[in-house]
mmCIF file of C-alpha atoms in Angstrom:
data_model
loop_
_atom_site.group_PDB
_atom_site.id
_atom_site.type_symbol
_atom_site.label_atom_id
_atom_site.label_comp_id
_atom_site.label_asym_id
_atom_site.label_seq_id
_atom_site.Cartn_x
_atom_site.Cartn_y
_atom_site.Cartn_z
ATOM 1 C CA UNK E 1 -25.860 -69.660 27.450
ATOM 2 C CA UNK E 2 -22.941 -71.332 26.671
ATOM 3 C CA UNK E 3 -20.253 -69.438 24.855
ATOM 4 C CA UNK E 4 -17.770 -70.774 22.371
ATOM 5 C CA UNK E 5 -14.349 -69.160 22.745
ATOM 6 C CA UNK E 6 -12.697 -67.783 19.400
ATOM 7 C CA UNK E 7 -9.157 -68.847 18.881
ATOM 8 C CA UNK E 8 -6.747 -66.170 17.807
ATOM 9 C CA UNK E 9 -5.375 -68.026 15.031
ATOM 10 C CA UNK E 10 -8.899 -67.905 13.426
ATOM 11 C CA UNK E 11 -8.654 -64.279 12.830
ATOM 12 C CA UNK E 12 -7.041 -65.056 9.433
ATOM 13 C CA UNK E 13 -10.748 -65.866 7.940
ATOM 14 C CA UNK E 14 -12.128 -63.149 9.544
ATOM 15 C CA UNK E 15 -12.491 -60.638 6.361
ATOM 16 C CA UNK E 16 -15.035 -59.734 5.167
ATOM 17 C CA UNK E 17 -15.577 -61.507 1.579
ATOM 18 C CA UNK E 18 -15.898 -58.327 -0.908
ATOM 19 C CA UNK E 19 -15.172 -58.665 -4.839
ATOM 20 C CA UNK E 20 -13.053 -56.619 -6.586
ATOM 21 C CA UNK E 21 -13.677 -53.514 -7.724
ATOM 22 C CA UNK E 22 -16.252 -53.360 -4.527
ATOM 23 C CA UNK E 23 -15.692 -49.676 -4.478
ATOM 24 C CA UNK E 24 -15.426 -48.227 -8.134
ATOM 25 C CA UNK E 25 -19.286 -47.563 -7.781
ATOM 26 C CA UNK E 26 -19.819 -44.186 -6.073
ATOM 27 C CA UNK E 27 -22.973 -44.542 -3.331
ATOM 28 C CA UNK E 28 -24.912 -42.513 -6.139
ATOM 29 C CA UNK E 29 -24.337 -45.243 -8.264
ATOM 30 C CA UNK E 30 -25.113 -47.809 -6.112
ATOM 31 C CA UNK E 31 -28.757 -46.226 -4.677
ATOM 32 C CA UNK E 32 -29.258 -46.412 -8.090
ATOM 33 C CA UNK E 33 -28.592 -49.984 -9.143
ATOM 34 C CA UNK E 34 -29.859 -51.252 -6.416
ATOM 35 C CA UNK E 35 -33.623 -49.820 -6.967
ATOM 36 C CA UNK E 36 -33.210 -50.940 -9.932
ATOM 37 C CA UNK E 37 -32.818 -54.181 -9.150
ATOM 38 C CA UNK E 38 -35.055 -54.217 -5.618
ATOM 39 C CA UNK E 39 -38.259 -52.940 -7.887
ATOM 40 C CA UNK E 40 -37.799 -56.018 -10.143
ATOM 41 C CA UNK E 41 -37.538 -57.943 -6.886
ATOM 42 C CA UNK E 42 -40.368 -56.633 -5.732
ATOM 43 C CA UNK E 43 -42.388 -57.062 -9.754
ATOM 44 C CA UNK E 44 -41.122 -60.541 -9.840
ATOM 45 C CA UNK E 45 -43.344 -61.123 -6.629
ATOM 46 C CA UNK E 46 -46.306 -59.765 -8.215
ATOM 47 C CA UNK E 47 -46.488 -56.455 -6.122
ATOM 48 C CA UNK E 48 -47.700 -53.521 -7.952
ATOM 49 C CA UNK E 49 -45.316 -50.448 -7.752
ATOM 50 C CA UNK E 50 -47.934 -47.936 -9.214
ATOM 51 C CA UNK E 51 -49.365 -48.607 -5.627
ATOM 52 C CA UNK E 52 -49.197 -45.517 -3.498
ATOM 53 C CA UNK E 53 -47.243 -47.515 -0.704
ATOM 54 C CA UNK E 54 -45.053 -48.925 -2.566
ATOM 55 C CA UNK E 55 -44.132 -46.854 -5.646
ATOM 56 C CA UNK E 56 -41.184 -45.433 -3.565
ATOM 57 C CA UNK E 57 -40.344 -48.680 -1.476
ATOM 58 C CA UNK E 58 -37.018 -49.586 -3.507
ATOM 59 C CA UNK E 59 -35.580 -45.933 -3.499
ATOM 60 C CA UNK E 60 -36.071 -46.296 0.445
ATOM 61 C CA UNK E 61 -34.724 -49.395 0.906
ATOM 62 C CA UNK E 62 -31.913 -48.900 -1.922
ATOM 63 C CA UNK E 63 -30.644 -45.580 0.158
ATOM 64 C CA UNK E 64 -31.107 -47.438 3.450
ATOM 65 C CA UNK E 65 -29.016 -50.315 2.035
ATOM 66 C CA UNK E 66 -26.228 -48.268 1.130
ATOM 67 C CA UNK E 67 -26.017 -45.223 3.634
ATOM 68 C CA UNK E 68 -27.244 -47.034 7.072
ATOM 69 C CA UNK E 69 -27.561 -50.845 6.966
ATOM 70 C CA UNK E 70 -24.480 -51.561 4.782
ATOM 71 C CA UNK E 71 -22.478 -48.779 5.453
ATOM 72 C CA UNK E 72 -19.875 -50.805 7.505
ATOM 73 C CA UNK E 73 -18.802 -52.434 3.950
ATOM 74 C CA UNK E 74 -17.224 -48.905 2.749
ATOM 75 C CA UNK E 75 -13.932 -49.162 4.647
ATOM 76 C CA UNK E 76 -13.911 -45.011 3.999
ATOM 77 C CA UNK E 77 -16.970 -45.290 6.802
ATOM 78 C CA UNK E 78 -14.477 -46.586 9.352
ATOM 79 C CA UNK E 79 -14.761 -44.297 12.348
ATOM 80 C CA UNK E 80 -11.593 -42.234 13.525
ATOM 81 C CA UNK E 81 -10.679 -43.841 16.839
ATOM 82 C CA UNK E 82 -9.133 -41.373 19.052
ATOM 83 C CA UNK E 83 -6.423 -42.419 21.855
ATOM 84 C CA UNK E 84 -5.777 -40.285 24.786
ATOM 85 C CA UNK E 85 -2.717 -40.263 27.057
ATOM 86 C CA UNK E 86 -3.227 -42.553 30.157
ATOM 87 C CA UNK E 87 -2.532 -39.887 32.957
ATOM 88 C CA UNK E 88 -5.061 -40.954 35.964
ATOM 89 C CA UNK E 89 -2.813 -44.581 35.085
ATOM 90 C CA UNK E 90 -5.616 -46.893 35.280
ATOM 91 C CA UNK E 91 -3.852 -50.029 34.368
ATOM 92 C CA UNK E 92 -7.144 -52.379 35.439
ATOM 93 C CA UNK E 93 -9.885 -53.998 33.495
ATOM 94 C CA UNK E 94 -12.422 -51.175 31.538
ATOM 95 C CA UNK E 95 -15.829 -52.897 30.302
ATOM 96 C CA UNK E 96 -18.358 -51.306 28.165
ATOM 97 C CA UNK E 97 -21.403 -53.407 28.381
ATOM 98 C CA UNK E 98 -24.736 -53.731 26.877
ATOM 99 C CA UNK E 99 -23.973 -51.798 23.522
ATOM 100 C CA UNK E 100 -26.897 -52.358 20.857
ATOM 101 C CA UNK E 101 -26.283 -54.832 18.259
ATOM 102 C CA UNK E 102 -28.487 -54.148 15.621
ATOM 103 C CA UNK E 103 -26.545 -56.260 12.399
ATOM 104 C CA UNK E 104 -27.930 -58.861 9.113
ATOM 105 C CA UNK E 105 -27.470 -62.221 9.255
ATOM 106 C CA UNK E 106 -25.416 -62.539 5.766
ATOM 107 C CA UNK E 107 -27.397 -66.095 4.575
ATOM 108 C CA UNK E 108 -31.120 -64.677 4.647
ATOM 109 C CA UNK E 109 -30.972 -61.050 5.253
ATOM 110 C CA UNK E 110 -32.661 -60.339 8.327
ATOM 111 C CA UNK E 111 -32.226 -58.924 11.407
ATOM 112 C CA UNK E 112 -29.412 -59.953 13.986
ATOM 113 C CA UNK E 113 -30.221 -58.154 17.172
ATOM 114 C CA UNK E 114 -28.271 -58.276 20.605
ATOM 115 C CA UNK E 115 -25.644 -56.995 22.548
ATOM 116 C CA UNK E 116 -22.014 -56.436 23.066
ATOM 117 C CA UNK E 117 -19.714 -56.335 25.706
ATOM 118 C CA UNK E 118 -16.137 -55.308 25.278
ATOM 119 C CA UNK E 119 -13.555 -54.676 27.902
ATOM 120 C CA UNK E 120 -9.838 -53.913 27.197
ATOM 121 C CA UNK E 121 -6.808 -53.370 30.231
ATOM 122 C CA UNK E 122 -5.355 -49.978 29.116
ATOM 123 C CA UNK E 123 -1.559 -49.373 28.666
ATOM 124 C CA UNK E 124 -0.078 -45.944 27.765
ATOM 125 C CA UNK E 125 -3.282 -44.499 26.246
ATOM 126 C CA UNK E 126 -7.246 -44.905 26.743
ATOM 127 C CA UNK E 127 -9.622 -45.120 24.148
ATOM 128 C CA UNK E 128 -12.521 -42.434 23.882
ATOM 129 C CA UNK E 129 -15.633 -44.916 25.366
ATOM 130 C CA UNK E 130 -18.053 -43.791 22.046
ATOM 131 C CA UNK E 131 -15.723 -45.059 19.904
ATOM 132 C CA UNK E 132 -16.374 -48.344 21.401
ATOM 133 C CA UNK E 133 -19.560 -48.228 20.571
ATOM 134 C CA UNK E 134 -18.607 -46.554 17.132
ATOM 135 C CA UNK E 135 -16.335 -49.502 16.253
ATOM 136 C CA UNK E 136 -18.558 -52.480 17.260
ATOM 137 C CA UNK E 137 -21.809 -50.357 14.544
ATOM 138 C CA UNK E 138 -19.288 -50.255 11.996
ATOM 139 C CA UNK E 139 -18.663 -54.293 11.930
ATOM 140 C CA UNK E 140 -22.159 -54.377 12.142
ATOM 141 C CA UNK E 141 -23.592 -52.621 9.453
ATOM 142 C CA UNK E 142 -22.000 -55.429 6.866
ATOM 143 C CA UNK E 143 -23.824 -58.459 6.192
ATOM 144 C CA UNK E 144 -22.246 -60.786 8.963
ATOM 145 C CA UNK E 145 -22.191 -63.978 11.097
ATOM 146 C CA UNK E 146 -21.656 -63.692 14.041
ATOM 147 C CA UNK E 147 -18.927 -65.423 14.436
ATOM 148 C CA UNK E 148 -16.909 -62.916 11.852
ATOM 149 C CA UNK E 149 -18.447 -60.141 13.839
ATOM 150 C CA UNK E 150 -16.946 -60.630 16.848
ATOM 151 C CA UNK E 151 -13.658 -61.543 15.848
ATOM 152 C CA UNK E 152 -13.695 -58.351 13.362
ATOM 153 C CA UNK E 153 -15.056 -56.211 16.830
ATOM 154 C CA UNK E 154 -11.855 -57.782 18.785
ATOM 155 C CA UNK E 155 -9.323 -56.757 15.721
ATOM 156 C CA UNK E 156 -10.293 -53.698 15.397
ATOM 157 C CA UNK E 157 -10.008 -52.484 18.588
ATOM 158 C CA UNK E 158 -6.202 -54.117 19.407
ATOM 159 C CA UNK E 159 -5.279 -52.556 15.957
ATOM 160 C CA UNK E 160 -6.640 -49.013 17.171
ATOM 161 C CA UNK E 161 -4.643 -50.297 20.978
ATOM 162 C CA UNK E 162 -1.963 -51.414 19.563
ATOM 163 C CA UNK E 163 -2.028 -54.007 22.130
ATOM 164 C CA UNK E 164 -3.998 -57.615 22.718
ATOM 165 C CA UNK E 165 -5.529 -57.381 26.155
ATOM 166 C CA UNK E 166 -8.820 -57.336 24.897
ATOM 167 C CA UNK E 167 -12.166 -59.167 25.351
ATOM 168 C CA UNK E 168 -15.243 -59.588 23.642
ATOM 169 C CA UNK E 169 -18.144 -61.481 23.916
ATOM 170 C CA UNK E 170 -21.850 -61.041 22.091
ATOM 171 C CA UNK E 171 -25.451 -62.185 23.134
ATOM 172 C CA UNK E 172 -27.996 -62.026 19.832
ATOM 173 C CA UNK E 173 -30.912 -63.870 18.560
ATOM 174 C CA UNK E 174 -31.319 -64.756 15.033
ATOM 175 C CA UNK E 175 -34.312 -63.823 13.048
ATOM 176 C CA UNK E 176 -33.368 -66.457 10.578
ATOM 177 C CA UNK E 177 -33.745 -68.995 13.539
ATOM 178 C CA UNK E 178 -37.011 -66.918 15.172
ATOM 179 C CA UNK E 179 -38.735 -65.904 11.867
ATOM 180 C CA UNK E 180 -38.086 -68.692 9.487
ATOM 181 C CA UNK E 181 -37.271 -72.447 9.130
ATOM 182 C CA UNK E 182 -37.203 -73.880 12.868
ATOM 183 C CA UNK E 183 -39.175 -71.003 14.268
ATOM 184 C CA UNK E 184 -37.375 -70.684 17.931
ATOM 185 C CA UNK E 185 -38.178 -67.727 19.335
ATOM 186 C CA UNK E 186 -36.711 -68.347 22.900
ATOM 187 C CA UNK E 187 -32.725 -69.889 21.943
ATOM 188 C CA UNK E 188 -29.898 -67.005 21.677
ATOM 189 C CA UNK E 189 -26.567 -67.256 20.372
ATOM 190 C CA UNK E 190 -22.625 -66.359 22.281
ATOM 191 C CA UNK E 191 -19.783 -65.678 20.636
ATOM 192 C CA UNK E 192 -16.280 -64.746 22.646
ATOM 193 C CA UNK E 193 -12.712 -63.536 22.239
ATOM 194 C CA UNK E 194 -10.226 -63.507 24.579
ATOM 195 C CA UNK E 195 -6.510 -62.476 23.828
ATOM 196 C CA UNK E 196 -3.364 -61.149 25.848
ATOM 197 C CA UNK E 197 -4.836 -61.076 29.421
ATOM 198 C CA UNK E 198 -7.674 -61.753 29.020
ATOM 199 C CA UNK E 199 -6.424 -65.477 28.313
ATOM 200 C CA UNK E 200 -5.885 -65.750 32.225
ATOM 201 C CA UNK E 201 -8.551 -67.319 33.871
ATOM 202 C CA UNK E 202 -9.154 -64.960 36.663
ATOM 203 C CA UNK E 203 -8.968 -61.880 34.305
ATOM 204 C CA UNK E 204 -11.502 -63.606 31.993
ATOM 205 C CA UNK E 205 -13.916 -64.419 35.324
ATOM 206 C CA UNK E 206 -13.757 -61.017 36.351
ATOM 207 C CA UNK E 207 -15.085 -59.627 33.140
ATOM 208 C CA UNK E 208 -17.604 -62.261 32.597
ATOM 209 C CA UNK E 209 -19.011 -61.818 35.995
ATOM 210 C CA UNK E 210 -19.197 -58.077 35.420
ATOM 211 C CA UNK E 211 -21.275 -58.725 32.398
ATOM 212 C CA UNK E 212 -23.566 -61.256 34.014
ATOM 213 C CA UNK E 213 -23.999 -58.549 37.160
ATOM 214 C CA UNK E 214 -27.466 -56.845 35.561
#
């Protein structure tokens, strides 16, 4: 796989693009409009919602929308990252590998699925590991790209550092390539970011090599 490296000065595009007045809508609301609109979806396709299996198909999927699989757009769903004081003073490389990546690709609306490796060189303070993982399903549960996702992943955790020496890279295949259109069910897709020390070559090896050790 051959991964393409994320500038830092790209980070500037990296928001997520929301309207305004994304969040005047309680999630009541919201469930709400969105059945509304998914059961005319799913009328306009000819599907009969008197059906037994399917009468309560666009409350699922309106709640599902809003509370798990979009979640990450509600910046109030932004997990509390907690920093503890550095005392065993482990100044080398940390990696957490292999956490699920279970996101939507933004242009059809299906599945992303993968994984994610982060690694960061701690300074004064460590970062609880779960919040790691915490962090990186946030991004996630927003439509994405992957692109956006990783750089978003990378921000996010030198904001909650307060440093740059941080790396990320993801491996995820498409169901927009797999299920639809060309139909490849065996190509992936890597996306990287490498800032503060993680710019060195040899720091940037010895993370990558980590990763590749399964």
């Amino acid at each position: 796989m051959e991964a393409v490296i994320i500038p830092e000065a790209e980070t500037f595009f990296a928001n997520t693009p929301m309207r305004p007045g994304a969040f005047e809508q309680s999630d009541t609301e919201k469930i709400s409009a969105v059945e509304y609109h998914f059961s005319q979806i799913l009328q306009t396709l000819g599907l009969d919602l008197n059906d037994n299996s399917l009468s309560g198909t666009p409350a699922r999927v309106a709640k599902m929308f809003v509370k798990e699989r979009f979640s990450g757009l509600n910046p109030a769903n932004k997990p509390r990252i907690s920093l503890f004081e550095n005392k065993y003073g482990y100044h080398r490389m940390l990696i957490e590998k292999d956490i699920s990546l279970y996101s939507c690709c933004e242009h059809h609306f299906v599945p992303i699925i993968g994984k994610v490796h982060v690694a960061y060189i701690p300074g004064d303070r460590v970062i609880g590991l779960s919040k790691i993982n915490r962090l990186v399903q946030y991004y996630a549960k927003r439509p994405q790209v992957q692109e956006r996702l990783t750089i978003q992943i990378a921000d996010g955790l030198k904001a909650a550092l307060c440093h740059h020496d941080v790396a990320v890279v993801i491996e995820a295949d498409h169901l927009c390539v797999a299920a639809r259109g060309i139909r490849d069910v065996q190509s992936n897709t890597g996306t990287s970011s490498y800032s503060g020390k993680f710019q060195n070559e040899n720091t940037r090896a010895e993370f990558l090599a980590f990763i590749r050790n399964k």
